[in-house]
Coordinates of C-alpha atoms in Angstrom, one line a residue:
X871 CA -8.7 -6.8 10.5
X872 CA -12.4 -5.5 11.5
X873 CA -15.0 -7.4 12.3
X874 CA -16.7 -6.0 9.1
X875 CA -17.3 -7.9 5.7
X876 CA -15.3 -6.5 2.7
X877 CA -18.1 -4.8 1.4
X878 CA -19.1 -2.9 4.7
X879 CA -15.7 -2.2 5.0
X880 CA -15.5 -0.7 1.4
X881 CA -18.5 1.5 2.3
X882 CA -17.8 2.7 5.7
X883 CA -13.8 2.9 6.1
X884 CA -12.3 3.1 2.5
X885 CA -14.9 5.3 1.5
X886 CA -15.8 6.5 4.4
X887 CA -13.3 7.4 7.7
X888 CA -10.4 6.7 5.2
X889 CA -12.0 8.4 2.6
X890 CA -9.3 11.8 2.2
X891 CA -6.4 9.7 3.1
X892 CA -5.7 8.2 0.2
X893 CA -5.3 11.2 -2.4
X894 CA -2.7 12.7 0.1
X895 CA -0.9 9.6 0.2
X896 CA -1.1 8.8 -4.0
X897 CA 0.3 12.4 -4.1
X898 CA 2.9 12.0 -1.7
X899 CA 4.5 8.6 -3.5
X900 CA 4.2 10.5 -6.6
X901 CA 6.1 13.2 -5.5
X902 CA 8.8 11.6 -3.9
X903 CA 9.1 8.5 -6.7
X904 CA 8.4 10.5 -9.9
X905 CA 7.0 7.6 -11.3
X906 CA 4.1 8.5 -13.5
X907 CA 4.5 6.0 -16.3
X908 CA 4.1 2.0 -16.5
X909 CA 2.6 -0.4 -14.0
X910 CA 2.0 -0.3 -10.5
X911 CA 1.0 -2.6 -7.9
X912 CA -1.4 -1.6 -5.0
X913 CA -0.4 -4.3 -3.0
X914 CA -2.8 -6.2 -0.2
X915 CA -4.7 -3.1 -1.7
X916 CA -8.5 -4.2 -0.3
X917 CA -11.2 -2.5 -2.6
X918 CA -7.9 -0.5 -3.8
X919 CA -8.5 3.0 -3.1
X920 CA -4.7 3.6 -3.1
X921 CA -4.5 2.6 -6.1
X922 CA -7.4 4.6 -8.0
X923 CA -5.9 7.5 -6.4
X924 CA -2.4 6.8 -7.9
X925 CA -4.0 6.2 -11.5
X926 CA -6.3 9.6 -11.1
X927 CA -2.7 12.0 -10.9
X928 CA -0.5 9.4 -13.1
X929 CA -0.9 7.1 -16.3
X930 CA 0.0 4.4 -14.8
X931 CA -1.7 1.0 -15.2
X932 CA -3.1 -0.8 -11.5
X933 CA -2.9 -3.3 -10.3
X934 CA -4.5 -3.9 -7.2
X935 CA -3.1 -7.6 -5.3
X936 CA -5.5 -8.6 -2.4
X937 CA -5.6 -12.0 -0.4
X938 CA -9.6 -11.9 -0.8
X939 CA -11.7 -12.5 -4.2
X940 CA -14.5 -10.3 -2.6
X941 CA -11.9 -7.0 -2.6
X942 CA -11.1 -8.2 -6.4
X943 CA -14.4 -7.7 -6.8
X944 CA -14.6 -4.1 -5.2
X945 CA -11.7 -3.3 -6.7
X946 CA -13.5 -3.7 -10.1
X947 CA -16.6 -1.9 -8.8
X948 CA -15.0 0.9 -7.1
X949 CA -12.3 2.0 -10.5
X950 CA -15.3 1.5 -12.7
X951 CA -17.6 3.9 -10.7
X952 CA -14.7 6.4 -11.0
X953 CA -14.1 6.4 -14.1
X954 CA -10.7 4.7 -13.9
X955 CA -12.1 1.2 -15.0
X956 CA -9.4 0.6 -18.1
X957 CA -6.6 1.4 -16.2
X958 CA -7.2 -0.6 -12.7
X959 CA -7.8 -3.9 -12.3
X960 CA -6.8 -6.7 -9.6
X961 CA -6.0 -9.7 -8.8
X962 CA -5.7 -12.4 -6.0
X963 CA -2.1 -12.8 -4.4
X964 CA -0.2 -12.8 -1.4
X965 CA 3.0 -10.5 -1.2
X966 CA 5.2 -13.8 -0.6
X967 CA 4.4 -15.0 -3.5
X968 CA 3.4 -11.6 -6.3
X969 CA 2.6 -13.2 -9.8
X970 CA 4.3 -11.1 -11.8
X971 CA 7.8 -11.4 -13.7
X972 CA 10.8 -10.3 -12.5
X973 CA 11.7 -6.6 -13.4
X974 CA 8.5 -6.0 -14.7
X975 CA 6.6 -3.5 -12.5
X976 CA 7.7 0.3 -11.9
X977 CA 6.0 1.3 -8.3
X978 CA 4.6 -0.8 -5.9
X979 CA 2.6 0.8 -2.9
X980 CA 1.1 -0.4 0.1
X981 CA -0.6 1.5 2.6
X982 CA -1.8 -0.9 6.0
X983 CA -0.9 -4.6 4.3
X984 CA 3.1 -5.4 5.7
X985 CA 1.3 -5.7 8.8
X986 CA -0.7 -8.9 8.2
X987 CA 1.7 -10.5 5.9
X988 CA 2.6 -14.2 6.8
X989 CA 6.4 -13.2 6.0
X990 CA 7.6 -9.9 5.8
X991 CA 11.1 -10.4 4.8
X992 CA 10.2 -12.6 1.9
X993 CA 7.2 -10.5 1.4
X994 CA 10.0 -7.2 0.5
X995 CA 12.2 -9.7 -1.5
X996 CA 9.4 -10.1 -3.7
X997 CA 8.7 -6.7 -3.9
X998 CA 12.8 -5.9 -4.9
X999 CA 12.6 -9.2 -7.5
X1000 CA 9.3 -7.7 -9.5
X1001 CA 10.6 -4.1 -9.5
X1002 CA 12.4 -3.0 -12.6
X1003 CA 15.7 -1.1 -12.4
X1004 CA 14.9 2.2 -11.3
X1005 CA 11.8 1.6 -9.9
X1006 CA 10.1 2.5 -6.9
X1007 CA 8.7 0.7 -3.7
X1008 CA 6.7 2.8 -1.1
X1009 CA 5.1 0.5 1.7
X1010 CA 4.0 0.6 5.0
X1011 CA 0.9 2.4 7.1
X1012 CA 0.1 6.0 7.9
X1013 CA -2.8 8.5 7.1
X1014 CA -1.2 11.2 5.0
X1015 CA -1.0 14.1 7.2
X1016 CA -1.2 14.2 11.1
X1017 CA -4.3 16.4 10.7
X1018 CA -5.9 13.7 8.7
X1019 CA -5.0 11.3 11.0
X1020 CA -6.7 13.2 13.7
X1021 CA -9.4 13.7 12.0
X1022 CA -9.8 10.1 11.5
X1023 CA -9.4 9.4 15.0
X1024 CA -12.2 11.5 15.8
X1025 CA -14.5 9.9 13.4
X1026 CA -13.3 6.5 15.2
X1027 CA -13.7 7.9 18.8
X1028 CA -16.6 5.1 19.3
X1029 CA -14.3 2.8 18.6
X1030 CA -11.6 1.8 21.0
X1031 CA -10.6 -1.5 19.4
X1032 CA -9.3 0.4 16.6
X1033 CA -7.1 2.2 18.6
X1034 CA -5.9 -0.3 20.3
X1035 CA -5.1 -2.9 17.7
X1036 CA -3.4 0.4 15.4
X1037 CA -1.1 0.6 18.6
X1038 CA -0.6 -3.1 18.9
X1039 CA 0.8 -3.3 15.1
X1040 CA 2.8 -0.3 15.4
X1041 CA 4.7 -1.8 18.6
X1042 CA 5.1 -5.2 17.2
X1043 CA 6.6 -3.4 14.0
X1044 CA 8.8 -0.1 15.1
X1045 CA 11.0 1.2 12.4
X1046 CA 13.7 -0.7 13.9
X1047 CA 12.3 -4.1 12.9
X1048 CA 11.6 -2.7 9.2
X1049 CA 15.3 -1.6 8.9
X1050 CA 16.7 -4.6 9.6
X1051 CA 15.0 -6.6 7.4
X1052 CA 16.1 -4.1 4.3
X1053 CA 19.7 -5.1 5.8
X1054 CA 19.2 -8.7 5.3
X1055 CA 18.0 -8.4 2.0
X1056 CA 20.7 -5.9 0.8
X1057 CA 18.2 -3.5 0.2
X1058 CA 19.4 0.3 0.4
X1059 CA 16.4 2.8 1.6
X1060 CA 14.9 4.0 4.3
X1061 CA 12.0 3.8 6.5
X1062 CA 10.5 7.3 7.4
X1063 CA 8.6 7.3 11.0
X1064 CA 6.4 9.9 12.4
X1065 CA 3.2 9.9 14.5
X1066 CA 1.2 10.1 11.0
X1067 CA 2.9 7.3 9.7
X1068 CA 5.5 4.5 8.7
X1069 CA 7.0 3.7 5.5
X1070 CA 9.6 1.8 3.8
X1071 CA 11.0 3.7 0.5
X1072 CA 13.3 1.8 -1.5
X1073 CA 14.6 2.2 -5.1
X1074 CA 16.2 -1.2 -7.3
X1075 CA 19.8 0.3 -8.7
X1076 CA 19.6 0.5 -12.2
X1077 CA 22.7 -1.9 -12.3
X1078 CA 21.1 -4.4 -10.1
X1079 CA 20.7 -8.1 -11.8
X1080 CA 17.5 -9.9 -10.8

């Protein structure tokens, strides 16, 4: 996504530009799911600042799924240095394919991932399989609040490529294109779209058979 490595990219964006993000966000998915409880999945998480944020407000256990061993191993790092070590870990996966068992996983999140995966439709019917009745998916791309996002685009102002490429995804994926594919799965929710941000918020049906 940058031409950064993982661990630069840990330093200077996750921890860095991105750094206030993430707590806004964790807060908002907690206050519209309710979930608090069980196990969540930060899904093509990176060094999974998502999800430490979720597990610093909630008791739930992470787990953060990245394509790339290196983020497994920031993930480690980064929940260890805060403190959050025994309740985050993570693993390598691809959302096509999540290695978990069916109904077994409360919330998944995803902040920035949907738009790399190699199959997005099949990457959401995974999402719908793992989740347990009731449970909560909250996926997609945004910055929390459009003053954070501005304030993140003035940190980037150097940096037209990021601009341009954060354009480039979100006109290749409008909310159109996300609706459709919850129609094709059967999946009731909705996909919220403002200038701060997209996402896909779905609940599994408590009567829903895997």
């Amino acid at each position: 996504m940058y031409t950064m490595d993982a661990v630069e990219f840990n330093e200077k964006v996750m921890k860095g530009h991105f750094r206030k993000i993430y707590p806004e966000i964790a807060r908002q998915v907690i206050n519209r799911t309710g979930v608090i409880t069980g196990r969540c999945i930060d899904l093509g998480g990176g060094p999974g600042m998502l999800g430490i944020s979720i597990a610093k407000i909630t008791m739930l256990r992470v787990t953060v799924v990245d394509l790339m061993q290196e983020c497994v191993e920031l993930v480690r790092q980064n929940s260890l240095e805060e403190g959050y070590g025994h309740r985050v870990d993570a693993m390598q996966g691809v959302a096509e394919e999540l290695p978990f068992e069916d109904r077994s996983i409360d919330l998944v999140v995803s902040r920035g991932s949907i738009f790399f995966w190699e199959n997005q439709q099949q990457g959401l019917a995974e999402v719908f399989r793992v989740l347990r009745p009731g449970g909560w998916a909250f996926i997609g791309g945004g910055f929390g609040t459009l003053e954070l996002l501005r304030e993140v685009e003035q940190l980037r102002a150097n940096d037209p490529e990021w601009s341009r490429k954060r354009k480039e995804r979100m006109t290749k994926n409008p909310p159109e294109h996300y609706r459709a594919l919850l129609k094709r799965l059967g999946i009731t929710g909705t996909v919220e779209h403002e200038e701060a941000g997209t996402w896909i918020i779905f609940s599994k049906p408590e009567e829903v058979k895997p």
